[in-house]
Short mmCIF file of C-alpha atoms (C1' of nucleotides) in Angstrom, two decimals:
data_model
loop_
_atom_site.label_atom_id
_atom_site.label_comp_id
_atom_site.label_asym_id
_atom_site.label_seq_id
_atom_site.Cartn_x
_atom_site.Cartn_y
_atom_site.Cartn_z
CA UNK A 1 0.17 -0.07 -0.29
CA UNK A 2 1.94 3.19 -1.05
CA UNK A 3 -0.03 5.64 0.84
CA UNK A 4 -2.31 5.29 4.17
CA UNK A 5 -3.33 7.49 6.56
CA UNK A 6 -0.79 9.18 9.03
CA UNK A 7 -0.51 7.03 12.07
CA UNK A 8 -3.26 6.66 14.71
CA UNK A 9 -6.03 8.51 12.36
CA UNK A 10 -8.79 7.05 10.78
CA UNK A 11 -11.06 7.62 8.06
CA UNK A 12 -14.87 7.63 8.28
CA UNK A 13 -15.77 5.61 5.35
CA UNK A 14 -19.24 6.34 3.15
CA UNK A 15 -20.43 3.03 4.48
CA UNK A 16 -20.00 4.01 8.42
CA UNK A 17 -20.71 7.68 8.37
CA UNK A 18 -24.23 6.74 8.85
CA UNK A 19 -23.24 6.01 12.67
CA UNK A 20 -21.68 9.41 13.11
CA UNK A 21 -24.61 11.32 11.64
CA UNK A 22 -26.64 9.45 13.80
CA UNK A 23 -24.90 10.22 17.08
CA UNK A 24 -24.37 13.92 15.97
CA UNK A 25 -27.85 14.38 15.03
CA UNK A 26 -29.07 13.10 18.29
CA UNK A 27 -26.23 15.02 20.40
CA UNK A 28 -27.72 18.08 18.66
CA UNK A 29 -31.20 17.27 19.39
CA UNK A 30 -30.28 16.91 23.12
CA UNK A 31 -28.19 19.96 23.22
CA UNK A 32 -31.22 22.09 21.93
CA UNK A 33 -33.58 20.56 24.45
CA UNK A 34 -30.81 21.82 26.89
CA UNK A 35 -30.43 25.28 25.11
CA UNK A 36 -26.98 24.86 23.95
CA UNK A 37 -25.80 26.50 21.00
CA UNK A 38 -23.08 24.98 18.68
CA UNK A 39 -19.70 27.15 18.10
CA UNK A 40 -16.94 26.11 15.53
CA UNK A 41 -13.51 27.20 16.35
CA UNK A 42 -10.02 26.51 14.52
CA UNK A 43 -8.12 23.28 14.67
CA UNK A 44 -5.08 25.41 15.77
CA UNK A 45 -4.23 27.58 18.36
CA UNK A 46 -1.22 29.51 19.40
CA UNK A 47 0.89 27.54 21.71
CA UNK A 48 0.86 29.56 24.66
CA UNK A 49 -2.91 29.32 24.85
CA UNK A 50 -2.41 25.51 25.65
CA UNK A 51 0.87 25.81 27.57
CA UNK A 52 -1.49 28.59 29.74
CA UNK A 53 -4.63 26.96 29.59
CA UNK A 54 -4.03 23.44 29.73
CA UNK A 55 -1.16 23.83 32.19
CA UNK A 56 2.54 23.47 31.88
CA UNK A 57 2.66 20.36 34.26
CA UNK A 58 0.52 18.03 32.00
CA UNK A 59 1.88 15.22 29.96
CA UNK A 60 -0.46 16.80 27.26
CA UNK A 61 1.60 20.01 26.90
CA UNK A 62 5.06 18.57 28.10
CA UNK A 63 4.89 15.61 25.36
CA UNK A 64 1.92 15.15 23.25
CA UNK A 65 0.97 18.06 21.36
CA UNK A 66 1.11 18.68 17.76
CA UNK A 67 3.17 21.99 17.91
CA UNK A 68 5.27 23.44 14.76
CA UNK A 69 5.88 26.75 13.42
CA UNK A 70 3.96 28.76 10.63
CA UNK A 71 5.63 30.05 7.84
CA UNK A 72 5.52 33.42 10.06
CA UNK A 73 7.48 31.47 12.93
CA UNK A 74 4.75 31.57 15.07
CA UNK A 75 4.36 28.55 17.39
CA UNK A 76 0.86 26.93 16.69
CA UNK A 77 -0.56 23.91 17.89
CA UNK A 78 -3.60 21.41 17.01
CA UNK A 79 -6.11 21.43 19.46
CA UNK A 80 -4.94 18.84 22.04
CA UNK A 81 -8.38 19.66 24.23
CA UNK A 82 -11.72 21.72 23.23
CA UNK A 83 -11.80 23.90 26.19
CA UNK A 84 -9.12 26.17 25.71
CA UNK A 85 -10.25 27.17 22.28
CA UNK A 86 -13.76 27.50 23.61
CA UNK A 87 -12.47 30.17 25.94
CA UNK A 88 -10.65 31.78 23.46
CA UNK A 89 -13.65 32.15 21.15
CA UNK A 90 -15.47 33.40 24.50
CA UNK A 91 -13.04 35.78 25.33
CA UNK A 92 -11.90 37.25 21.49
CA UNK A 93 -15.73 37.39 21.02
CA UNK A 94 -16.12 39.28 24.09
CA UNK A 95 -19.22 37.21 24.80
CA UNK A 96 -18.56 37.80 28.55
CA UNK A 97 -20.67 41.33 28.33
CA UNK A 98 -23.63 39.59 27.23
CA UNK A 99 -26.19 38.12 29.56
CA UNK A 100 -24.62 35.13 31.14
CA UNK A 101 -24.69 32.20 31.39
CA UNK A 102 -23.22 31.37 27.56
CA UNK A 103 -24.06 27.53 27.07
CA UNK A 104 -21.89 26.09 24.10
CA UNK A 105 -21.30 22.91 22.40
CA UNK A 106 -18.87 21.40 19.50
CA UNK A 107 -19.07 18.61 17.74
CA UNK A 108 -16.93 16.69 15.63
CA UNK A 109 -14.23 18.97 16.76
CA UNK A 110 -10.53 17.22 15.99
CA UNK A 111 -8.22 16.98 18.48
CA UNK A 112 -4.83 15.85 18.57
CA UNK A 113 -2.44 13.84 20.87
CA UNK A 114 1.10 12.47 19.77
CA UNK A 115 1.25 9.38 21.62
CA UNK A 116 1.01 5.77 20.95
CA UNK A 117 -2.67 4.53 19.31
CA UNK A 118 -4.52 1.58 21.05
CA UNK A 119 -8.27 0.49 21.64
CA UNK A 120 -10.35 3.56 21.43
CA UNK A 121 -7.72 5.82 21.33
CA UNK A 122 -6.26 7.37 18.41
CA UNK A 123 -3.83 10.37 17.75
CA UNK A 124 -6.46 12.19 16.15
CA UNK A 125 -10.04 12.02 17.92
CA UNK A 126 -13.13 13.82 17.75
CA UNK A 127 -14.84 15.13 20.74
CA UNK A 128 -18.19 16.19 21.54
CA UNK A 129 -18.20 18.97 24.59
CA UNK A 130 -20.55 21.28 25.89
CA UNK A 131 -19.19 24.32 28.20
CA UNK A 132 -21.40 26.91 30.21
CA UNK A 133 -19.71 30.13 31.37
CA UNK A 134 -20.75 32.33 33.79
CA UNK A 135 -22.75 30.31 35.98
CA UNK A 136 -21.41 29.82 39.61
CA UNK A 137 -24.05 27.53 40.84
CA UNK A 138 -23.92 23.29 41.05
CA UNK A 139 -27.04 23.22 39.15
CA UNK A 140 -24.91 23.95 36.00
CA UNK A 141 -22.76 21.05 37.35
CA UNK A 142 -25.74 18.98 37.35
CA UNK A 143 -26.99 20.03 33.77
CA UNK A 144 -23.93 19.16 31.77
CA UNK A 145 -24.02 15.78 33.40
CA UNK A 146 -27.71 15.21 32.72
CA UNK A 147 -27.05 16.25 29.10
CA UNK A 148 -24.29 13.61 28.79
CA UNK A 149 -26.21 11.28 30.44
CA UNK A 150 -29.14 12.02 28.50
CA UNK A 151 -27.35 11.86 25.18
CA UNK A 152 -25.91 8.28 26.40
CA UNK A 153 -29.48 7.10 27.09
CA UNK A 154 -30.82 7.93 23.96
CA UNK A 155 -27.99 5.99 22.21
CA UNK A 156 -28.93 3.21 24.37
CA UNK A 157 -25.82 3.26 26.51
CA UNK A 158 -27.71 1.99 29.85
CA UNK A 159 -25.43 0.71 32.16
CA UNK A 160 -23.41 3.73 33.04
CA UNK A 161 -21.81 5.06 36.29
CA UNK A 162 -21.53 8.81 37.33
CA UNK A 163 -18.82 9.10 39.20
CA UNK A 164 -17.98 12.77 40.88
CA UNK A 165 -15.81 14.43 43.28
CA UNK A 166 -14.76 17.56 44.19
CA UNK A 167 -10.90 19.05 44.25
CA UNK A 168 -11.79 22.20 45.62
CA UNK A 169 -11.06 25.39 44.89
CA UNK A 170 -7.33 26.83 44.94
CA UNK A 171 -7.75 27.76 48.57
CA UNK A 172 -8.66 24.60 50.20
CA UNK A 173 -6.32 22.92 47.75
CA UNK A 174 -3.33 24.36 49.04
CA UNK A 175 -4.52 23.17 52.35
CA UNK A 176 -5.15 19.66 51.35
CA UNK A 177 -1.82 19.36 49.60
CA UNK A 178 0.28 20.05 52.85
CA UNK A 179 -1.97 17.41 54.29
CA UNK A 180 -1.28 14.97 51.73
CA UNK A 181 2.39 15.61 51.37
CA UNK A 182 2.94 15.02 54.94
CA UNK A 183 1.20 11.90 54.46
CA UNK A 184 3.39 11.15 51.18
CA UNK A 185 6.47 12.16 52.78
CA UNK A 186 6.73 9.24 55.22
CA UNK A 187 6.10 6.95 52.53
CA UNK A 188 8.55 9.01 49.98
CA UNK A 189 11.02 6.27 49.33
CA UNK A 190 8.28 3.99 48.27
CA UNK A 191 6.52 5.76 45.42
CA UNK A 192 7.27 5.28 42.00
CA UNK A 193 9.89 7.39 40.03
CA UNK A 194 6.87 9.37 38.45
CA UNK A 195 5.38 10.14 41.70
CA UNK A 196 8.10 11.38 43.13
CA UNK A 197 8.60 14.07 40.51
CA UNK A 198 4.29 14.26 41.06
CA UNK A 199 5.37 15.06 44.81
CA UNK A 200 6.77 18.57 44.60
CA UNK A 201 4.62 19.79 41.48
CA UNK A 202 1.26 18.50 41.68
CA UNK A 203 0.52 15.94 44.27
CA UNK A 204 -3.04 15.19 43.69
CA UNK A 205 -1.82 13.42 40.58
CA UNK A 206 -0.25 10.53 42.62
CA UNK A 207 -3.76 9.76 43.72
CA UNK A 208 -4.55 8.69 40.36
CA UNK A 209 -1.36 6.54 40.03
CA UNK A 210 -1.83 2.91 38.56
CA UNK A 211 1.19 1.59 40.33
CA UNK A 212 0.42 -1.07 42.95
CA UNK A 213 2.89 0.35 45.66
CA UNK A 214 1.57 3.96 44.84
CA UNK A 215 -2.11 3.33 45.03
CA UNK A 216 -1.32 1.11 48.64
CA UNK A 217 -0.16 4.16 49.95
CA UNK A 218 -2.59 6.49 48.65
CA UNK A 219 -5.39 4.09 50.32
CA UNK A 220 -4.73 5.73 53.54
CA UNK A 221 -3.96 9.29 52.43
CA UNK A 222 -6.55 11.94 53.94
CA UNK A 223 -9.33 12.79 51.28
CA UNK A 224 -9.95 16.20 49.60
CA UNK A 225 -13.28 16.08 50.32
CA UNK A 226 -12.71 16.31 54.36
CA UNK A 227 -10.50 19.65 53.24
CA UNK A 228 -12.85 21.22 51.55
CA UNK A 229 -13.76 25.17 52.46
CA UNK A 230 -17.22 25.85 52.99
CA UNK A 231 -17.76 27.04 50.03
CA UNK A 232 -16.69 24.29 48.03
CA UNK A 233 -18.52 21.75 50.59
CA UNK A 234 -21.44 23.68 50.03
CA UNK A 235 -21.13 23.44 46.38
CA UNK A 236 -20.54 19.75 46.22
CA UNK A 237 -23.91 19.34 48.44
CA UNK A 238 -25.86 21.44 45.99
CA UNK A 239 -24.39 19.18 43.44
CA UNK A 240 -25.64 16.08 44.95
CA UNK A 241 -28.94 17.39 45.62
CA UNK A 242 -29.29 19.01 42.26
CA UNK A 243 -28.64 15.46 40.78
CA UNK A 244 -30.93 13.92 43.27
CA UNK A 245 -33.74 16.30 41.62
CA UNK A 246 -32.58 15.28 38.33
CA UNK A 247 -32.80 11.63 39.23
CA UNK A 248 -29.39 10.65 38.48
CA UNK A 249 -27.77 8.37 40.16
CA UNK A 250 -23.99 8.95 41.27
CA UNK A 251 -21.21 7.64 42.94
CA UNK A 252 -18.75 9.91 44.81
CA UNK A 253 -15.31 8.65 43.81
CA UNK A 254 -12.42 10.62 45.71
CA UNK A 255 -10.00 9.15 43.13
CA UNK A 256 -10.93 11.11 40.39
CA UNK A 257 -8.65 13.93 39.92
CA UNK A 258 -8.58 14.16 36.38
CA UNK A 259 -5.35 15.08 33.99
CA UNK A 260 -5.61 18.63 33.34
CA UNK A 261 -4.76 21.23 35.73
CA UNK A 262 -7.50 23.82 35.41
CA UNK A 263 -10.21 22.04 37.10
CA UNK A 264 -11.89 23.19 40.38
CA UNK A 265 -14.28 21.98 42.76
CA UNK A 266 -16.43 19.51 40.65
CA UNK A 267 -14.74 16.84 38.47
CA UNK A 268 -16.43 14.12 36.91
CA UNK A 269 -16.47 10.87 34.95
CA UNK A 270 -19.12 8.95 33.18
CA UNK A 271 -17.97 5.44 32.95
CA UNK A 272 -19.52 2.54 30.78
CA UNK A 273 -20.00 -0.92 33.16
CA UNK A 274 -21.36 -3.30 30.79
CA UNK A 275 -20.93 -4.24 27.07
CA UNK A 276 -17.88 -5.10 24.77
CA UNK A 277 -16.17 -1.60 25.68
CA UNK A 278 -15.94 -0.44 29.00
CA UNK A 279 -14.52 2.42 30.15
CA UNK A 280 -14.61 6.38 30.59
CA UNK A 281 -17.12 7.88 27.83
CA UNK A 282 -17.05 11.24 29.19
CA UNK A 283 -15.04 13.63 31.66
CA UNK A 284 -15.30 17.06 32.88
CA UNK A 285 -15.61 19.36 35.75
CA UNK A 286 -15.63 22.79 36.79
CA UNK A 287 -12.75 25.22 35.88
CA UNK A 288 -13.50 28.52 37.65
CA UNK A 289 -10.24 30.01 37.44
CA UNK A 290 -9.50 29.16 33.50
CA UNK A 291 -11.17 31.93 31.96
CA UNK A 292 -9.49 34.80 34.24
CA UNK A 293 -6.03 32.88 33.99
CA UNK A 294 -6.29 33.23 29.91
CA UNK A 295 -7.02 37.07 30.35
CA UNK A 296 -10.39 37.16 30.65
CA UNK A 297 -12.92 38.40 33.30
CA UNK A 298 -13.35 36.65 36.60
CA UNK A 299 -16.33 34.16 35.13
CA UNK A 300 -17.04 30.37 36.81
CA UNK A 301 -17.30 27.47 34.12
CA UNK A 302 -18.29 23.91 33.64
CA UNK A 303 -17.98 21.25 31.08
CA UNK A 304 -17.42 18.13 29.60
CA UNK A 305 -15.55 16.15 26.93
CA UNK A 306 -16.57 13.02 25.03
CA UNK A 307 -14.58 11.21 22.20
CA UNK A 308 -16.61 10.39 19.62
CA UNK A 309 -14.63 7.62 18.48
CA UNK A 310 -15.16 5.67 22.14
CA UNK A 311 -18.73 6.99 22.35
CA UNK A 312 -19.32 5.25 19.01
CA UNK A 313 -17.75 1.91 20.14
CA UNK A 314 -19.82 2.22 23.82
CA UNK A 315 -23.13 2.91 21.83
CA UNK A 316 -22.43 -0.09 19.63
CA UNK A 317 -21.95 -2.46 22.09
CA UNK A 318 -25.25 -1.89 23.72
CA UNK A 319 -27.41 -1.71 20.25
CA UNK A 320 -26.66 -1.61 16.85
CA UNK A 321 -26.73 1.87 14.94
CA UNK A 322 -29.68 2.06 12.58
CA UNK A 323 -28.67 1.89 9.39
CA UNK A 324 -29.87 4.86 6.99
CA UNK A 325 -32.98 3.81 4.74
CA UNK A 326 -31.90 2.39 1.29
CA UNK A 327 -32.62 3.54 -2.30
CA UNK A 328 -36.69 4.15 -3.09
CA UNK A 329 -36.77 3.40 -6.54
CA UNK A 330 -33.91 1.96 -9.19
CA UNK A 331 -34.24 3.59 -12.97
CA UNK A 332 -33.23 0.64 -15.13
CA UNK A 333 -33.55 2.09 -18.23
CA UNK A 334 -31.84 0.37 -21.66
CA UNK A 335 -31.30 2.03 -25.12
CA UNK A 336 -30.43 5.47 -26.05
CA UNK A 337 -33.63 6.90 -26.31
CA UNK A 338 -34.83 5.11 -22.84
CA UNK A 339 -32.00 6.36 -20.87
CA UNK A 340 -32.55 9.81 -21.75
CA UNK A 341 -36.32 9.67 -20.84
CA UNK A 342 -34.69 7.34 -17.51
CA UNK A 343 -32.85 10.52 -16.63
CA UNK A 344 -35.80 12.83 -16.88
CA UNK A 345 -37.56 10.40 -14.35
CA UNK A 346 -34.71 10.14 -12.05
CA UNK A 347 -34.32 14.37 -12.20
CA UNK A 348 -38.18 14.64 -11.49
CA UNK A 349 -38.37 11.90 -8.78
CA UNK A 350 -35.52 13.38 -6.86
CA UNK A 351 -36.97 16.72 -7.30
CA UNK A 352 -40.29 15.33 -5.09
CA UNK A 353 -37.65 13.91 -2.49
CA UNK A 354 -38.06 10.69 -3.59
CA UNK A 355 -34.07 8.91 -3.40
CA UNK A 356 -33.37 7.50 -7.10
CA UNK A 357 -30.56 5.65 -8.67
CA UNK A 358 -29.62 5.38 -12.16
CA UNK A 359 -27.08 3.25 -13.93
CA UNK A 360 -23.76 5.05 -14.81
CA UNK A 361 -21.70 2.20 -15.57
CA UNK A 362 -23.65 0.67 -18.58
CA UNK A 363 -24.71 -2.70 -17.13
CA UNK A 364 -27.11 -5.01 -18.61
CA UNK A 365 -30.83 -5.11 -17.51
CA UNK A 366 -29.95 -8.25 -15.66
CA UNK A 367 -26.89 -6.81 -13.91
CA UNK A 368 -29.07 -3.20 -13.27
CA UNK A 369 -31.19 -5.57 -11.28
CA UNK A 370 -28.43 -6.91 -9.28
CA UNK A 371 -26.80 -3.98 -8.60
CA UNK A 372 -30.81 -2.46 -7.33
CA UNK A 373 -31.00 -5.45 -4.93
CA UNK A 374 -27.59 -4.54 -3.48
CA UNK A 375 -28.70 -1.29 -2.97
CA UNK A 376 -31.61 -2.19 -1.39
CA UNK A 377 -33.81 -0.75 -3.78
CA UNK A 378 -37.31 -0.78 -2.66
CA UNK A 379 -38.39 -0.44 -6.32
CA UNK A 380 -37.02 -0.72 -9.90
CA UNK A 381 -38.40 1.10 -12.53
CA UNK A 382 -38.03 -0.66 -15.80
CA UNK A 383 -37.79 1.81 -18.90
CA UNK A 384 -36.98 0.04 -22.28
CA UNK A 385 -37.72 0.56 -25.90
CA UNK A 386 -41.35 -1.19 -25.55
CA UNK A 387 -42.12 1.01 -22.36
CA UNK A 388 -40.91 4.37 -23.96
CA UNK A 389 -42.81 3.48 -26.92
CA UNK A 390 -46.03 3.11 -24.85
CA UNK A 391 -45.05 6.22 -22.65
CA UNK A 392 -45.13 3.83 -19.20
CA UNK A 393 -42.74 2.56 -17.17
CA UNK A 394 -43.17 -1.02 -15.35
CA UNK A 395 -42.63 -0.46 -11.34
CA UNK A 396 -41.44 -3.69 -9.83
CA UNK A 397 -41.76 -4.16 -6.04
CA UNK A 398 -38.73 -5.88 -5.40
CA UNK A 399 -40.00 -7.15 -1.89
CA UNK A 400 -42.47 -9.75 -3.76
CA UNK A 401 -41.87 -9.15 -7.78
CA UNK A 402 -45.25 -7.72 -8.35
CA UNK A 403 -44.97 -5.13 -11.50
CA UNK A 404 -47.33 -2.53 -12.24
CA UNK A 405 -47.35 -0.71 -15.11
CA UNK A 406 -47.68 3.44 -14.43
CA UNK A 407 -47.36 6.32 -16.96
CA UNK A 408 -43.84 7.58 -17.61
CA UNK A 409 -44.78 11.16 -16.63
CA UNK A 410 -46.45 9.58 -13.48
CA UNK A 411 -43.97 10.91 -10.63
CA UNK A 412 -46.86 11.82 -8.50
CA UNK A 413 -48.21 8.04 -8.40
CA UNK A 414 -44.79 6.57 -8.58
CA UNK A 415 -44.14 8.62 -5.25
CA UNK A 416 -47.38 7.72 -3.85
CA UNK A 417 -46.54 3.60 -4.15
CA UNK A 418 -43.31 4.53 -2.54
CA UNK A 419 -44.89 6.25 0.32
CA UNK A 420 -47.24 3.43 0.94
CA UNK A 421 -44.16 1.18 1.12
CA UNK A 422 -42.51 3.39 3.87
"C1'" G B 1 8.01 6.55 25.86
"C1'" U B 2 8.42 0.68 27.41
"C1'" G B 3 7.02 -4.43 26.48
"C1'" G B 4 4.22 -8.54 23.70
"C1'" G B 5 1.55 -10.19 19.26
"C1'" U B 6 0.73 -10.01 14.03
"C1'" G B 7 1.91 -8.39 8.49
"C1'" U B 8 -0.21 -13.92 2.01
"C1'" A B 9 -6.29 -11.87 -3.11
"C1'" G B 10 -10.99 -5.96 -1.92
"C1'" U B 11 -12.10 -8.95 2.92
"C1'" U B 12 -11.56 -12.89 6.37
"C1'" C B 13 -7.79 -16.73 6.40
"C1'" A B 14 -5.21 -21.82 4.77
"C1'" G B 15 0.09 -22.66 3.21
"C1'" U B 16 3.40 -29.22 6.33
"C1'" U B 17 10.88 -30.35 8.16
"C1'" G B 18 12.73 -24.61 3.13
"C1'" G B 19 11.17 -27.67 -3.13
"C1'" U B 20 7.19 -27.37 -9.59
"C1'" U B 21 3.06 -22.59 -11.52
"C1'" A B 22 1.02 -19.78 -3.67
"C1'" G B 23 -4.58 -21.51 -2.03
"C1'" A B 24 -9.78 -21.41 -0.15
"C1'" A B 25 -14.13 -19.02 1.41
"C1'" U B 26 -16.38 -14.64 0.71
"C1'" G B 27 -16.79 -10.15 -2.33
"C1'" C B 28 -16.43 -8.13 -7.29
"C1'" C B 29 -17.07 -9.08 -12.99
"C1'" A B 30 -19.47 -11.93 -16.76
"C1'" G B 31 -22.58 -16.52 -18.54
"C1'" A B 32 -26.33 -20.34 -17.62
"C1'" U B 33 -31.74 -16.92 -18.45
"C1'" U B 34 -29.91 -12.23 -25.92
"C1'" G B 35 -35.83 -7.69 -20.97
"C1'" U B 36 -35.88 -9.28 -14.64
"C1'" G B 37 -32.72 -9.10 -8.59
"C1'" G B 38 -32.39 -12.57 -4.07
"C1'" C B 39 -31.23 -19.43 -4.85
"C1'" U B 40 -28.00 -22.57 -7.56
"C1'" C B 41 -24.30 -23.92 -11.09
"C1'" U B 42 -20.13 -22.59 -14.33
"C1'" G B 43 -16.23 -19.09 -15.79
"C1'" G B 44 -12.81 -14.77 -15.28
"C1'" A B 45 -10.67 -10.81 -13.05
"C1'" G B 46 -7.69 -9.73 -8.74
"C1'" G B 47 -0.93 -11.29 -5.49
"C1'" U B 48 5.84 -6.66 -6.37
"C1'" C B 49 3.57 -13.18 0.26
"C1'" G B 50 4.83 -5.47 4.58
"C1'" U B 51 10.03 -2.99 2.33
"C1'" G B 52 15.05 -3.83 2.32
"C1'" G B 53 18.93 -6.54 3.17
"C1'" G B 54 21.26 -11.83 4.19
"C1'" U B 55 21.40 -17.56 4.53
"C1'" U B 56 20.64 -21.44 0.53
"C1'" C B 57 21.21 -24.90 -5.78
"C1'" G B 58 16.63 -23.11 -3.82
"C1'" A B 59 12.76 -18.39 0.88
"C1'" G B 60 5.54 -17.00 1.82
"C1'" A B 61 8.42 -19.84 5.46
"C1'" C B 62 14.79 -19.10 8.18
"C1'" C B 63 18.04 -14.64 10.26
"C1'" C B 64 18.45 -9.25 10.80
"C1'" A B 65 16.71 -4.12 9.90
"C1'" C B 66 12.97 -1.06 8.85
"C1'" C B 67 7.96 0.06 8.19
"C1'" A B 68 2.83 -0.74 9.56
"C1'" C B 69 -1.22 -2.59 12.50
"C1'" U B 70 -2.78 -4.25 16.89
"C1'" C B 71 -2.99 -5.25 22.44
"C1'" A B 72 -0.69 -3.83 27.32
"C1'" C B 73 1.80 -0.33 30.30
"C1'" C B 74 2.62 5.00 31.03
"C1'" C B 75 -1.31 8.96 30.51
"C1'" C B 76 -5.89 9.85 29.03
"C1'" A B 77 -11.19 11.05 25.97
#
RNA sequence: GUGGGUGUAGUUCAGUUGGUUAGAAUGCCAGAUUGUGGCUCUGGAGGUCGUGGGUUCGAGACCCACCACUCACCCCA
């Protein structure tokens, strides 16, 4: 094979695009019901945006970004996640001066991370994400969680677990970090190498470590939830009661910390617990400091990102995605004049909203029938010299083989027969 | 970045200790039916055996390197 897509990048072929369109249509439906509007931002942003927004210490920024110099010598980066670009758009368009909150979503947003690809994790993937800016109350956190659950429900994903946690604001986190360090210090020698470097920079991340020895140490560590300040504790309590009000079952998982530095207070993950693909489908949280960190006003924010490739894997492990409707009528014409008449018929049918197909290969009648069958055509309109001379077509019902003569210009009658069938 | 597995037709795969012209199924095209699909039968097209080197009289098979895919780890969606 001479050319292939770059490593970790995958095509969506015409045969499978219906799956994406199905999920996208449902996502738009849910977003509309929840009052979110779509935003579209560039695939590229200035590198500083992510260094500042995602966090210099994260693995994403340190080693996973597609960063390069453009012809003007500026360092630009393919989006490694969706939020920073949305915030930049919000600020650049001065949307903060409108009535708040601003609720928006993005669909099929390509994001890039340079890492070794594996199941459900490519170098390029596409995100569905939502953000609410300017909404301090926990009902907003609950709303984005509810939105995610609603979409998953519509896709047939029933077995899921909503895991929530709070990592507090910078103030209570500082207190907690000290307590955590004090606990970890005793066992410092036993930590894995990466965790030793995390110890100074970001001890919270050690909670997330999958190394057995680290997990053992962390087990007895103090919990963030016990160190929340009054404001953050209230917020978390409010979140729980909002979720209860919305009828969303949840688990509090104090080990969720998320990989991005910008989170404050609420963090959450939605995990598929059954089916062929188990794992996180949706992750998000609150990031009250990010907008000001990127040069905007002090304004709270909450949102989530959902990898669409993974979403489709999960959805399909529960229930097949419905295939699009097949061709309504295949027009099989043979002979020069008949083909011309057939083309006119196809055009007229299409104008009236019928999905009509025509032969562009030069197949025999027989082969055209075969092909019509392959396309799943409900009807085949037969138009040969005889029919043309009589000004009719024979409309064959492919399911029972019954043919019926209809006038060649009888688009309405053909359409009526098709509508009866649908 | 670390460690495993796998690369043979469009696809899924056989291919014996290294031995003639690399096979099957499926899909595609055509014919049987000169104007009628699905079922059946017959035929056809389709392969630089991932790439490059090496061992050998002889390599799809053995050795080395590279590339790709894939799974796990790290991390994360």
